Coordinates of C-alpha atoms in Angstrom, one line a residue:
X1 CA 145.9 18.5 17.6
X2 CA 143.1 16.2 16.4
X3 CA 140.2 18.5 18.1
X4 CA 142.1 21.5 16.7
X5 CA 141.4 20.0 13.1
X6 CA 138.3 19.0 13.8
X7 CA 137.5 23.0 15.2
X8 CA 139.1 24.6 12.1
X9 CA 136.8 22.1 9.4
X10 CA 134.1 22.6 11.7
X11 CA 134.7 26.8 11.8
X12 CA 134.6 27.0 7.9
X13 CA 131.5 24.9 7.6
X14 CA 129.7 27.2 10.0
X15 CA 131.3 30.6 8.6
X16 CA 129.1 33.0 5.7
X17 CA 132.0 35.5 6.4
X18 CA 135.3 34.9 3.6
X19 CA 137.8 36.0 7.0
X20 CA 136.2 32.9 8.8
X21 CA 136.5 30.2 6.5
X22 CA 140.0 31.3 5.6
X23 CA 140.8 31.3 9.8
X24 CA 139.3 27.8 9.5
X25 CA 141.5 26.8 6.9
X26 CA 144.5 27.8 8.4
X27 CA 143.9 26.4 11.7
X28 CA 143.6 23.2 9.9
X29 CA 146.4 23.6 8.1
X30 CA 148.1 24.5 11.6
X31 CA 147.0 21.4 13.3
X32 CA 148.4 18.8 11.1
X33 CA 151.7 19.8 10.7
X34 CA 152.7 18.7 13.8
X35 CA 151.4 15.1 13.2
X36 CA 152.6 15.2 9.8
X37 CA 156.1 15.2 11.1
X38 CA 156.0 13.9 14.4
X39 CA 157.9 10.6 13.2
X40 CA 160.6 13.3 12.5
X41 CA 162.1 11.4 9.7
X42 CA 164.0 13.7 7.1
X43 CA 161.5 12.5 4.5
X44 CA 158.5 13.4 6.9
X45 CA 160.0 16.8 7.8
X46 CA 160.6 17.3 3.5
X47 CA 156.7 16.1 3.6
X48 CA 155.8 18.9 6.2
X49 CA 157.7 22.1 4.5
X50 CA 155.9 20.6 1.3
X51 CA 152.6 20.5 2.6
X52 CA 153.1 24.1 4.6
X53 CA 154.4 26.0 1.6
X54 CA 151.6 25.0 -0.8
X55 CA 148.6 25.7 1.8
X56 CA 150.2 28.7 2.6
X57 CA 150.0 29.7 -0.7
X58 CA 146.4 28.6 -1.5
X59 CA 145.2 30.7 1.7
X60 CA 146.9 33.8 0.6
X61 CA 145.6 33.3 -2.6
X62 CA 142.0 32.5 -0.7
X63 CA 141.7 35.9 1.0
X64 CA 143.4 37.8 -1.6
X65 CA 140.2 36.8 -3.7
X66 CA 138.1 37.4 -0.9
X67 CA 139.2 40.9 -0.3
X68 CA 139.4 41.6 -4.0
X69 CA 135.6 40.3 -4.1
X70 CA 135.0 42.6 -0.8
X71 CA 136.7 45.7 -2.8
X72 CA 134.3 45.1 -5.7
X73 CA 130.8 44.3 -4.1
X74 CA 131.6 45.7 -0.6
X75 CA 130.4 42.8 1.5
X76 CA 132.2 39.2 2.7
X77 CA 129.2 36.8 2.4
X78 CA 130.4 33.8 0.6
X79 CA 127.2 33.3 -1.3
X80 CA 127.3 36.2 -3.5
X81 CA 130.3 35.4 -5.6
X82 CA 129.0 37.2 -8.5
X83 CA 131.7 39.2 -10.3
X84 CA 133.9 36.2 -12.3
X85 CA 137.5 37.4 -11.1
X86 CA 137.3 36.5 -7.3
X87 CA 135.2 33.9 -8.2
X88 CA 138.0 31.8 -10.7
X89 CA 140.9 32.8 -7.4
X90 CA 139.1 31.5 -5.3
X91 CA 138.2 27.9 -7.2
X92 CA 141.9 28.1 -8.3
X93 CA 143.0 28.2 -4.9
X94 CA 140.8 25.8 -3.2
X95 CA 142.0 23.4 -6.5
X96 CA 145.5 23.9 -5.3
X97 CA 144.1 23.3 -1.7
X98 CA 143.0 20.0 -2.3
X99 CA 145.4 19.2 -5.2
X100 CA 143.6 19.1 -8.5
X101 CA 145.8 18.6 -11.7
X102 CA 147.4 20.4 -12.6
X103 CA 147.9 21.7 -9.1
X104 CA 149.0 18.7 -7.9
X105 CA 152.0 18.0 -7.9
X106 CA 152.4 18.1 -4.0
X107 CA 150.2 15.4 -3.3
X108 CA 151.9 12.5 -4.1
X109 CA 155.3 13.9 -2.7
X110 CA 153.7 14.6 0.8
X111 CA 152.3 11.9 1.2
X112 CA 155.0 9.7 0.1
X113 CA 156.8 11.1 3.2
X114 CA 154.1 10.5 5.7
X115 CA 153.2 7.6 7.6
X116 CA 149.8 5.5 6.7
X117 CA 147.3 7.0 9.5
X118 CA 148.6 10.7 8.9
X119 CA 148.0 10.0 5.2
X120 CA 144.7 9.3 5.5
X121 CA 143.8 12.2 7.7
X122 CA 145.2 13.9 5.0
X123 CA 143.5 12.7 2.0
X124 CA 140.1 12.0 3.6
X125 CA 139.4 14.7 6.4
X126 CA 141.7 17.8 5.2
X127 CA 139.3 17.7 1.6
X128 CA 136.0 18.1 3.8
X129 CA 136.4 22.0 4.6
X130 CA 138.2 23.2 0.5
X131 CA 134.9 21.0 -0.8
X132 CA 132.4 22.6 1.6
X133 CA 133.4 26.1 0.0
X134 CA 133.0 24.9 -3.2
X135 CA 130.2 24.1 -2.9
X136 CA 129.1 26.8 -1.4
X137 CA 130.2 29.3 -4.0
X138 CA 129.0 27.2 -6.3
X139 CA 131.1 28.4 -9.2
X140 CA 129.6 30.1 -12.4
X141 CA 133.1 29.3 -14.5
X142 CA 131.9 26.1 -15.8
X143 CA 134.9 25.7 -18.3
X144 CA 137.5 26.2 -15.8
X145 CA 136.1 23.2 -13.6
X146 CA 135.5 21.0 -16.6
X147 CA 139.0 20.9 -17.3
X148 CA 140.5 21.1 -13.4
X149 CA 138.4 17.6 -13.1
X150 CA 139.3 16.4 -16.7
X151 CA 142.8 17.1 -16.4
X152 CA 142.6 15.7 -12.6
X153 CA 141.1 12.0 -14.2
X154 CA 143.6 11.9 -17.0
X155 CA 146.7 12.7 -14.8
X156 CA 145.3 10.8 -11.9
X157 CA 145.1 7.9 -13.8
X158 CA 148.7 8.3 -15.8
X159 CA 150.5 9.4 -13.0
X160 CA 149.7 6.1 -11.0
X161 CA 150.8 3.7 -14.0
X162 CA 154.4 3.1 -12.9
X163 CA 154.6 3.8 -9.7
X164 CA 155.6 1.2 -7.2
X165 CA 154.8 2.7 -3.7
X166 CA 151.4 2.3 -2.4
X167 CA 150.9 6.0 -0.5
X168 CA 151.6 7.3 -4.1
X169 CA 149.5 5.3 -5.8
X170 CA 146.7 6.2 -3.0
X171 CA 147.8 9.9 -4.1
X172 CA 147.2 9.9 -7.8
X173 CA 143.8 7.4 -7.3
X174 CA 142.9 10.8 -4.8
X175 CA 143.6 13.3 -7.4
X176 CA 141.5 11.3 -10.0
X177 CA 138.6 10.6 -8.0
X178 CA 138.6 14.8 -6.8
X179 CA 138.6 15.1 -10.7
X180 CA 135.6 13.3 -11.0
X181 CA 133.9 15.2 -8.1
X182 CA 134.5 18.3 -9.9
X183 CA 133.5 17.7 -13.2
X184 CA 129.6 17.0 -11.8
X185 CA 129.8 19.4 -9.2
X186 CA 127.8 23.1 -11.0
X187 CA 126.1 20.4 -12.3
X188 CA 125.1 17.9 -9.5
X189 CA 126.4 19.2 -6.3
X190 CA 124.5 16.5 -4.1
X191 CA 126.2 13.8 -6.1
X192 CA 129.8 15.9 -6.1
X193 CA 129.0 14.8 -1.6
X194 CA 127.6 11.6 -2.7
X195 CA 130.8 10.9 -4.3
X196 CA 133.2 12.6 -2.0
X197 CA 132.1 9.8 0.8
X198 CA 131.5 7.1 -1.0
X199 CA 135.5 7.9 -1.9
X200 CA 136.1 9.0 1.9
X201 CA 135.2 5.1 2.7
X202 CA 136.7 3.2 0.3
X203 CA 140.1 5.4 1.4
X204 CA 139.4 4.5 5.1
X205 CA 139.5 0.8 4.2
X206 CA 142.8 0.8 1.8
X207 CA 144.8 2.7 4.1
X208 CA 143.5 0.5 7.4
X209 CA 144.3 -2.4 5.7
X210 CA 147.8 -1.5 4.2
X211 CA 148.4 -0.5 8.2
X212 CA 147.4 -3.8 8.6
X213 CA 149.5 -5.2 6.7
X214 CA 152.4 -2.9 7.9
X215 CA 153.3 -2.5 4.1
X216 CA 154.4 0.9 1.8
X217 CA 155.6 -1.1 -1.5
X218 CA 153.1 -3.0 -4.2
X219 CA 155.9 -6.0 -3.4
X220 CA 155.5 -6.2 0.1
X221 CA 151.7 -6.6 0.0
X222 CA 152.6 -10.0 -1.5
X223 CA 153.5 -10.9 2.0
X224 CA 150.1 -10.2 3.1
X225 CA 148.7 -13.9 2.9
X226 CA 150.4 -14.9 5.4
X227 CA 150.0 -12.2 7.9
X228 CA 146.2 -11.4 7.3
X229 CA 144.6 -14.3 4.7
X230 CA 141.1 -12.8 5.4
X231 CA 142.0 -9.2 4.7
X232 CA 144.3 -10.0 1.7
X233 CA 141.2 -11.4 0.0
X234 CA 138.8 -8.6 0.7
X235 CA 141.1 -6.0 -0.8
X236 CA 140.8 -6.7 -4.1
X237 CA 137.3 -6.2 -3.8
X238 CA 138.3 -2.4 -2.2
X239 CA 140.3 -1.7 -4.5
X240 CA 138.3 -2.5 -7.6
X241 CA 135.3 -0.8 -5.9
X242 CA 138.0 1.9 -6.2
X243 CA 138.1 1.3 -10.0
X244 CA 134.4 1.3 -10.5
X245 CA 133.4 -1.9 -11.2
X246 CA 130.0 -3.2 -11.0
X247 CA 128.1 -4.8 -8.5
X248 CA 130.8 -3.0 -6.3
X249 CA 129.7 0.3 -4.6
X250 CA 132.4 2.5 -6.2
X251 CA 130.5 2.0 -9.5
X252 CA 127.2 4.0 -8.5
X253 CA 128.8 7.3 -8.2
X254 CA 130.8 6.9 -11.5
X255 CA 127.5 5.8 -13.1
X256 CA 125.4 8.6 -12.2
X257 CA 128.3 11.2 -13.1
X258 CA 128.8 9.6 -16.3
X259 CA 124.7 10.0 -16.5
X260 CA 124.5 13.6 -15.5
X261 CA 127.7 14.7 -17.9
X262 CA 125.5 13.1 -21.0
X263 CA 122.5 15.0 -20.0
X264 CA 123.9 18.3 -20.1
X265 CA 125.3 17.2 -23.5
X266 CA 128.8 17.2 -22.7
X267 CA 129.1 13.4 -24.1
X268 CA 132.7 13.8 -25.1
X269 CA 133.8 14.5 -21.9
X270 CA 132.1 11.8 -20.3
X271 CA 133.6 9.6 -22.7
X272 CA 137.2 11.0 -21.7
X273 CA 136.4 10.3 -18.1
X274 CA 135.1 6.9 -18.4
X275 CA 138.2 6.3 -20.4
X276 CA 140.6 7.8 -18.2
X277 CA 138.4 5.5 -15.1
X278 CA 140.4 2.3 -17.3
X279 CA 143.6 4.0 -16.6
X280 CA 143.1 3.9 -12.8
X281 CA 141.5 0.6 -13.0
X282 CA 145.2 -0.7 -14.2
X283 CA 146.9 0.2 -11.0
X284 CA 144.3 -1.1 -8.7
X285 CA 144.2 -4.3 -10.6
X286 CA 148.3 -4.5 -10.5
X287 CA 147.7 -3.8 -6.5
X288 CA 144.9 -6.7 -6.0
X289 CA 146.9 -9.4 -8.4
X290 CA 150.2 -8.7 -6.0
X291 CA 148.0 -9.0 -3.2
X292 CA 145.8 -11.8 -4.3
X293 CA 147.8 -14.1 -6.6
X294 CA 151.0 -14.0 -6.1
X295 CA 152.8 -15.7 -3.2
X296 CA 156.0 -14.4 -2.1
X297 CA 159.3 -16.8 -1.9
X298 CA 159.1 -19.0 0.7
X299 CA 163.0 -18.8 2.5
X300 CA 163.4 -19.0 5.9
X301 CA 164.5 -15.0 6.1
X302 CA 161.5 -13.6 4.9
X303 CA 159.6 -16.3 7.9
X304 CA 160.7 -13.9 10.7
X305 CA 158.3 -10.8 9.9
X306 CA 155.4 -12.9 8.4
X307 CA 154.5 -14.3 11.6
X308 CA 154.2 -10.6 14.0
X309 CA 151.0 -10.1 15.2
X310 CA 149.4 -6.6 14.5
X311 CA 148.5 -4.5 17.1
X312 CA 145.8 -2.9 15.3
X313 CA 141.9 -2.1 16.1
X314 CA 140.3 -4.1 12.9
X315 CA 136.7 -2.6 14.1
X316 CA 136.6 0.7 12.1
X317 CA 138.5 -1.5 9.1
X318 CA 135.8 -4.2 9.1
X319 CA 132.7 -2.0 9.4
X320 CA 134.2 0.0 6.7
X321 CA 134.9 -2.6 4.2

Protein backbone atom coordinates (compact mmCIF):
# COMPACT_ATOMS: atom_id res chain seq x y z
CA UNK A 1 0.00 0.00 0.00
CA UNK A 2 3.02 2.28 0.87
CA UNK A 3 4.72 1.79 -2.73
CA UNK A 4 1.25 2.23 -4.21
CA UNK A 5 1.23 5.82 -2.66
CA UNK A 6 4.52 6.49 -3.30
CA UNK A 7 3.65 5.34 -7.42
CA UNK A 8 0.47 7.58 -7.51
CA UNK A 9 2.53 10.95 -5.98
CA UNK A 10 5.30 9.93 -8.02
CA UNK A 11 2.77 9.46 -11.45
CA UNK A 12 1.34 13.13 -10.99
CA UNK A 13 4.69 14.63 -10.56
CA UNK A 14 5.89 13.08 -13.82
CA UNK A 15 2.42 13.66 -15.76
CA UNK A 16 1.96 17.12 -18.43
CA UNK A 17 -1.33 15.17 -19.30
CA UNK A 18 -4.64 16.48 -16.85
CA UNK A 19 -5.93 12.34 -17.15
CA UNK A 20 -2.53 11.46 -15.51
CA UNK A 21 -2.26 13.48 -12.68
CA UNK A 22 -5.87 12.88 -11.80
CA UNK A 23 -5.01 8.80 -12.19
CA UNK A 24 -2.22 9.74 -9.74
CA UNK A 25 -4.34 11.25 -7.49
CA UNK A 26 -6.67 8.66 -7.21
CA UNK A 27 -4.37 5.91 -6.78
CA UNK A 28 -3.16 7.79 -3.84
CA UNK A 29 -6.28 8.36 -2.56
CA UNK A 30 -6.82 4.43 -3.16
CA UNK A 31 -3.80 3.43 -1.25
CA UNK A 32 -4.39 4.95 1.96
CA UNK A 33 -7.62 3.97 2.71
CA UNK A 34 -6.83 0.83 3.61
CA UNK A 35 -4.21 2.00 6.31
CA UNK A 36 -6.43 4.59 7.33
CA UNK A 37 -8.76 1.99 8.68
CA UNK A 38 -6.80 -0.88 9.20
CA UNK A 39 -7.17 -0.45 13.17
CA UNK A 40 -10.82 -0.95 12.19
CA UNK A 41 -12.11 1.11 15.06
CA UNK A 42 -15.68 2.62 14.32
CA UNK A 43 -14.05 6.07 14.73
CA UNK A 44 -11.23 5.02 12.15
CA UNK A 45 -13.80 3.47 9.71
CA UNK A 46 -16.08 7.14 10.23
CA UNK A 47 -12.30 8.65 9.49
CA UNK A 48 -12.07 6.52 6.22
CA UNK A 49 -15.73 7.29 4.59
CA UNK A 50 -14.75 10.92 5.63
CA UNK A 51 -11.60 11.06 3.85
CA UNK A 52 -13.09 8.89 0.70
CA UNK A 53 -16.15 11.08 0.13
CA UNK A 54 -14.26 14.45 0.08
CA UNK A 55 -11.33 13.18 -2.30
CA UNK A 56 -13.81 11.71 -4.33
CA UNK A 57 -15.29 14.79 -4.74
CA UNK A 58 -12.13 17.00 -5.31
CA UNK A 59 -11.14 14.47 -8.26
CA UNK A 60 -14.39 14.64 -9.96
CA UNK A 61 -14.23 18.12 -9.59
CA UNK A 62 -10.31 17.85 -10.92
CA UNK A 63 -11.18 16.25 -14.26
CA UNK A 64 -14.33 18.00 -14.68
CA UNK A 65 -12.08 21.20 -14.99
CA UNK A 66 -9.72 19.40 -16.98
CA UNK A 67 -12.11 18.30 -19.56
CA UNK A 68 -13.93 21.63 -19.48
CA UNK A 69 -10.37 23.28 -20.04
CA UNK A 70 -9.76 20.38 -22.90
CA UNK A 71 -13.38 21.49 -24.48
CA UNK A 72 -12.24 25.05 -24.55
CA UNK A 73 -8.52 25.05 -25.75
CA UNK A 74 -8.55 21.45 -27.22
CA UNK A 75 -5.44 20.12 -25.57
CA UNK A 76 -4.71 18.43 -21.86
CA UNK A 77 -1.25 19.95 -21.11
CA UNK A 78 -1.30 21.17 -17.63
CA UNK A 79 0.78 24.22 -18.41
CA UNK A 80 -1.48 26.10 -20.45
CA UNK A 81 -4.21 26.88 -18.03
CA UNK A 82 -5.18 29.99 -19.70
CA UNK A 83 -8.91 30.50 -19.93
CA UNK A 84 -9.88 31.56 -15.95
CA UNK A 85 -12.94 29.03 -15.49
CA UNK A 86 -10.91 25.64 -15.45
CA UNK A 87 -8.34 27.39 -13.98
CA UNK A 88 -10.37 28.64 -10.43
CA UNK A 89 -12.07 24.47 -10.54
CA UNK A 90 -9.16 23.24 -10.57
CA UNK A 91 -7.39 25.44 -7.59
CA UNK A 92 -10.79 25.01 -5.81
CA UNK A 93 -10.51 21.52 -6.04
CA UNK A 94 -6.99 20.88 -5.20
CA UNK A 95 -7.87 23.48 -2.00
CA UNK A 96 -10.54 20.99 -1.05
CA UNK A 97 -7.83 18.24 -1.73
CA UNK A 98 -5.52 19.33 0.69
CA UNK A 99 -8.09 21.05 3.04
CA UNK A 100 -7.76 24.85 2.78
CA UNK A 101 -10.42 26.96 4.83
CA UNK A 102 -12.91 27.03 4.16
CA UNK A 103 -12.65 23.60 2.63
CA UNK A 104 -11.61 22.21 5.59
CA UNK A 105 -13.67 21.00 7.58
CA UNK A 106 -12.63 17.26 6.97
CA UNK A 107 -9.30 17.63 8.19
CA UNK A 108 -9.55 17.76 11.66
CA UNK A 109 -12.40 15.04 11.77
CA UNK A 110 -10.30 12.47 9.84
CA UNK A 111 -7.67 12.78 11.46
CA UNK A 112 -9.11 12.73 14.82
CA UNK A 113 -10.10 9.21 13.93
CA UNK A 114 -6.75 7.92 12.80
CA UNK A 115 -3.96 6.64 14.59
CA UNK A 116 -0.56 8.93 14.98
CA UNK A 117 1.72 7.26 11.98
CA UNK A 118 -1.33 7.16 9.47
CA UNK A 119 -1.85 10.80 10.41
CA UNK A 120 1.19 11.84 9.49
CA UNK A 121 1.24 10.16 6.20
CA UNK A 122 -1.60 11.98 5.81
CA UNK A 123 -0.79 15.50 6.58
CA UNK A 124 2.90 15.33 5.33
CA UNK A 125 3.09 12.95 2.19
CA UNK A 126 -0.74 13.09 0.79
CA UNK A 127 -0.12 17.33 0.32
CA UNK A 128 3.09 16.61 -1.93
CA UNK A 129 1.19 15.61 -5.21
CA UNK A 130 -2.25 18.58 -4.76
CA UNK A 131 0.95 21.13 -4.20
CA UNK A 132 2.97 19.92 -7.08
CA UNK A 133 -0.10 20.86 -9.46
CA UNK A 134 -0.30 23.99 -8.06
CA UNK A 135 2.31 24.85 -8.72
CA UNK A 136 2.50 23.78 -11.84
CA UNK A 137 -0.62 25.67 -13.06
CA UNK A 138 0.53 28.33 -11.39
CA UNK A 139 -2.71 30.17 -10.96
CA UNK A 140 -3.52 33.57 -12.63
CA UNK A 141 -6.67 34.10 -9.91
CA UNK A 142 -4.63 35.93 -7.49
CA UNK A 143 -7.67 37.03 -5.29
CA UNK A 144 -9.03 33.70 -4.98
CA UNK A 145 -5.72 32.35 -3.40
CA UNK A 146 -5.19 35.39 -1.29
CA UNK A 147 -8.18 34.73 0.62
CA UNK A 148 -8.07 30.52 0.41
CA UNK A 149 -4.57 31.19 2.45
CA UNK A 150 -6.00 34.14 4.50
CA UNK A 151 -8.97 32.46 5.52
CA UNK A 152 -6.79 29.12 5.95
CA UNK A 153 -4.32 31.29 8.72
CA UNK A 154 -7.33 32.87 10.51
CA UNK A 155 -9.41 29.64 10.87
CA UNK A 156 -6.29 27.52 11.38
CA UNK A 157 -5.38 29.45 14.10
CA UNK A 158 -9.09 29.91 15.78
CA UNK A 159 -10.05 26.56 15.15
CA UNK A 160 -7.11 25.14 17.33
CA UNK A 161 -7.86 27.52 20.50
CA UNK A 162 -10.06 25.18 22.49
CA UNK A 163 -9.44 22.11 21.44
CA UNK A 164 -8.05 19.50 23.71
CA UNK A 165 -6.86 16.55 21.47
CA UNK A 166 -3.52 16.68 20.00
CA UNK A 167 -4.20 15.03 16.17
CA UNK A 168 -6.72 18.02 16.05
CA UNK A 169 -4.69 20.50 17.15
CA UNK A 170 -1.88 19.00 14.53
CA UNK A 171 -5.05 19.43 12.00
CA UNK A 172 -5.88 23.07 12.36
CA UNK A 173 -1.76 24.07 12.84
CA UNK A 174 -1.79 22.06 9.10
CA UNK A 175 -4.50 24.05 7.68
CA UNK A 176 -2.76 27.34 8.88
CA UNK A 177 0.58 26.66 7.82
CA UNK A 178 -1.11 25.38 3.91
CA UNK A 179 -2.67 28.95 4.36
CA UNK A 180 0.48 30.54 4.58
CA UNK A 181 2.00 28.47 1.62
CA UNK A 182 -0.69 29.78 -0.49
CA UNK A 183 -0.75 33.18 0.16
CA UNK A 184 3.16 33.45 -1.28
CA UNK A 185 2.72 30.89 -3.79
CA UNK A 186 1.91 33.26 -7.56
CA UNK A 187 4.08 35.17 -5.84
CA UNK A 188 7.14 33.10 -4.61
CA UNK A 189 6.57 29.67 -5.66
CA UNK A 190 10.18 28.39 -4.54
CA UNK A 191 9.42 29.71 -1.08
CA UNK A 192 5.62 28.20 -1.24
CA UNK A 193 8.44 24.44 -1.39
CA UNK A 194 10.67 26.10 0.91
CA UNK A 195 7.95 26.39 3.30
CA UNK A 196 6.04 23.22 2.55
CA UNK A 197 9.23 21.19 3.95
CA UNK A 198 10.38 23.14 6.35
CA UNK A 199 6.58 22.40 7.69
CA UNK A 200 6.84 18.65 6.35
CA UNK A 201 9.84 18.36 9.18
CA UNK A 202 8.66 20.01 11.90
CA UNK A 203 5.32 17.67 11.41
CA UNK A 204 7.58 14.49 11.24
CA UNK A 205 9.01 15.45 14.66
CA UNK A 206 5.62 16.36 16.63
CA UNK A 207 3.88 13.32 15.56
CA UNK A 208 7.16 10.94 16.24
CA UNK A 209 7.33 12.27 19.45
CA UNK A 210 3.65 12.26 20.54
CA UNK A 211 4.04 8.32 19.28
CA UNK A 212 6.63 8.40 21.63
CA UNK A 213 5.01 9.34 24.14
CA UNK A 214 1.99 7.09 23.28
CA UNK A 215 -0.25 10.20 23.99
CA UNK A 216 -3.64 11.71 21.87
CA UNK A 217 -4.85 14.36 24.73
CA UNK A 218 -2.86 17.85 25.77
CA UNK A 219 -3.30 16.14 29.45
CA UNK A 220 -1.68 13.08 28.91
CA UNK A 221 1.52 14.76 27.47
CA UNK A 222 1.94 15.82 31.16
CA UNK A 223 2.95 12.31 31.77
CA UNK A 224 5.67 12.64 29.38
CA UNK A 225 8.55 13.45 31.95
CA UNK A 226 8.56 10.57 33.17
CA UNK A 227 8.48 8.37 30.25
CA UNK A 228 10.91 10.39 27.89
CA UNK A 229 12.63 13.47 30.09
CA UNK A 230 14.88 14.14 27.04
CA UNK A 231 12.21 14.29 24.47
CA UNK A 232 9.65 16.16 26.71
CA UNK A 233 12.20 19.03 26.81
CA UNK A 234 12.99 19.26 23.10
CA UNK A 235 9.33 19.58 22.14
CA UNK A 236 8.72 22.77 23.15
CA UNK A 237 11.35 23.82 21.06
CA UNK A 238 9.27 21.89 17.96
CA UNK A 239 6.53 23.22 18.71
CA UNK A 240 7.39 26.82 19.03
CA UNK A 241 9.51 26.37 15.79
CA UNK A 242 5.93 25.48 14.79
CA UNK A 243 4.82 28.99 15.95
CA UNK A 244 7.53 30.91 14.33
CA UNK A 245 9.67 32.07 16.76
CA UNK A 246 13.09 33.29 16.32
CA UNK A 247 16.23 31.79 16.40
CA UNK A 248 14.02 28.64 15.74
CA UNK A 249 13.90 27.41 12.00
CA UNK A 250 10.15 27.75 11.67
CA UNK A 251 10.65 31.49 11.80
CA UNK A 252 12.70 31.80 8.32
CA UNK A 253 9.89 30.82 6.12
CA UNK A 254 7.27 33.04 7.97
CA UNK A 255 9.89 35.93 7.70
CA UNK A 256 10.49 35.77 4.11
CA UNK A 257 6.64 35.37 3.36
CA UNK A 258 5.86 38.18 5.47
CA UNK A 259 8.82 39.93 3.28
CA UNK A 260 7.54 39.03 -0.09
CA UNK A 261 3.64 39.90 0.82
CA UNK A 262 4.99 43.63 1.69
CA UNK A 263 6.83 43.89 -1.49
CA UNK A 264 4.01 43.25 -3.73
CA UNK A 265 2.20 45.92 -1.54
CA UNK A 266 -0.22 43.84 -0.03
CA UNK A 267 0.88 45.10 3.69
CA UNK A 268 -2.49 44.59 5.09
CA UNK A 269 -2.57 41.15 4.56
CA UNK A 270 0.64 40.45 5.80
CA UNK A 271 -0.24 42.20 8.83
CA UNK A 272 -3.45 39.82 9.07
CA UNK A 273 -1.22 36.83 8.78
CA UNK A 274 1.43 37.71 11.12
CA UNK A 275 -1.50 38.38 13.43
CA UNK A 276 -3.27 35.28 12.87
CA UNK A 277 0.63 33.38 13.32
CA UNK A 278 -0.11 34.79 17.42
CA UNK A 279 -3.22 32.79 17.26
CA UNK A 280 -1.41 29.46 16.51
CA UNK A 281 1.41 30.46 18.70
CA UNK A 282 -1.32 30.17 21.73
CA UNK A 283 -1.96 26.46 21.24
CA UNK A 284 1.50 25.42 20.71
CA UNK A 285 2.51 27.34 23.78
CA UNK A 286 -0.59 25.64 25.80
CA UNK A 287 0.95 22.15 24.25
CA UNK A 288 4.81 22.96 25.41
CA UNK A 289 3.66 24.37 29.12
CA UNK A 290 1.54 20.87 29.63
CA UNK A 291 4.52 19.24 28.41
CA UNK A 292 7.25 21.13 30.00
CA UNK A 293 5.93 22.61 33.28
CA UNK A 294 3.57 20.80 34.57
CA UNK A 295 4.02 17.58 36.44
CA UNK A 296 1.24 15.17 36.59
CA UNK A 297 -0.15 13.79 40.17
CA UNK A 298 2.01 11.56 41.56
CA UNK A 299 -0.54 8.31 42.91
CA UNK A 300 0.51 5.08 42.76
CA UNK A 301 -2.21 4.31 39.70
CA UNK A 302 -0.99 6.56 37.31
CA UNK A 303 2.83 4.66 38.25
CA UNK A 304 1.84 1.57 36.17
CA UNK A 305 1.95 3.14 32.52
CA UNK A 306 4.77 5.72 33.29
CA UNK A 307 7.30 3.19 33.46
CA UNK A 308 6.54 0.98 29.75
CA UNK A 309 9.23 1.19 27.61
CA UNK A 310 8.55 2.32 23.95
CA UNK A 311 9.16 0.23 21.33
CA UNK A 312 9.88 2.85 18.92
CA UNK A 313 12.85 3.67 16.29
CA UNK A 314 13.90 7.26 17.82
CA UNK A 315 16.51 7.61 14.67
CA UNK A 316 14.20 9.36 12.06
CA UNK A 317 12.79 11.41 15.37
CA UNK A 318 16.19 12.58 16.44
CA UNK A 319 17.70 13.47 13.10
CA UNK A 320 14.51 15.29 12.48
CA UNK A 321 14.38 17.36 15.45
Amino acid sequence: LLFAMGLGTTITFASSHWLLAWMGLEINTLAILPLMCQSHHPRAVEATIKYFLTQATAAAMLLFASITNAWITGQWNLEFMSYSLPTTLVTVALALKIGLAPLHAWMPEVLQGLDLTTGLILSTWQKLAPFCLLLQINPSNTSLLLILGLASTLVGGWGGLNQNQLRKILAYSSIAHLGWMILVLQFFPSLTLLTLLMYFVMTFSLFISFKVNNSTTINSLSMSWSKAPIISSMVPFILLSLGGLPPLSGFMPKWLILQELTKQSLAPLATLAALSALLSLYFYLRISYAMALTMSPNILLNALPWRLPSNQHTLPLAITT
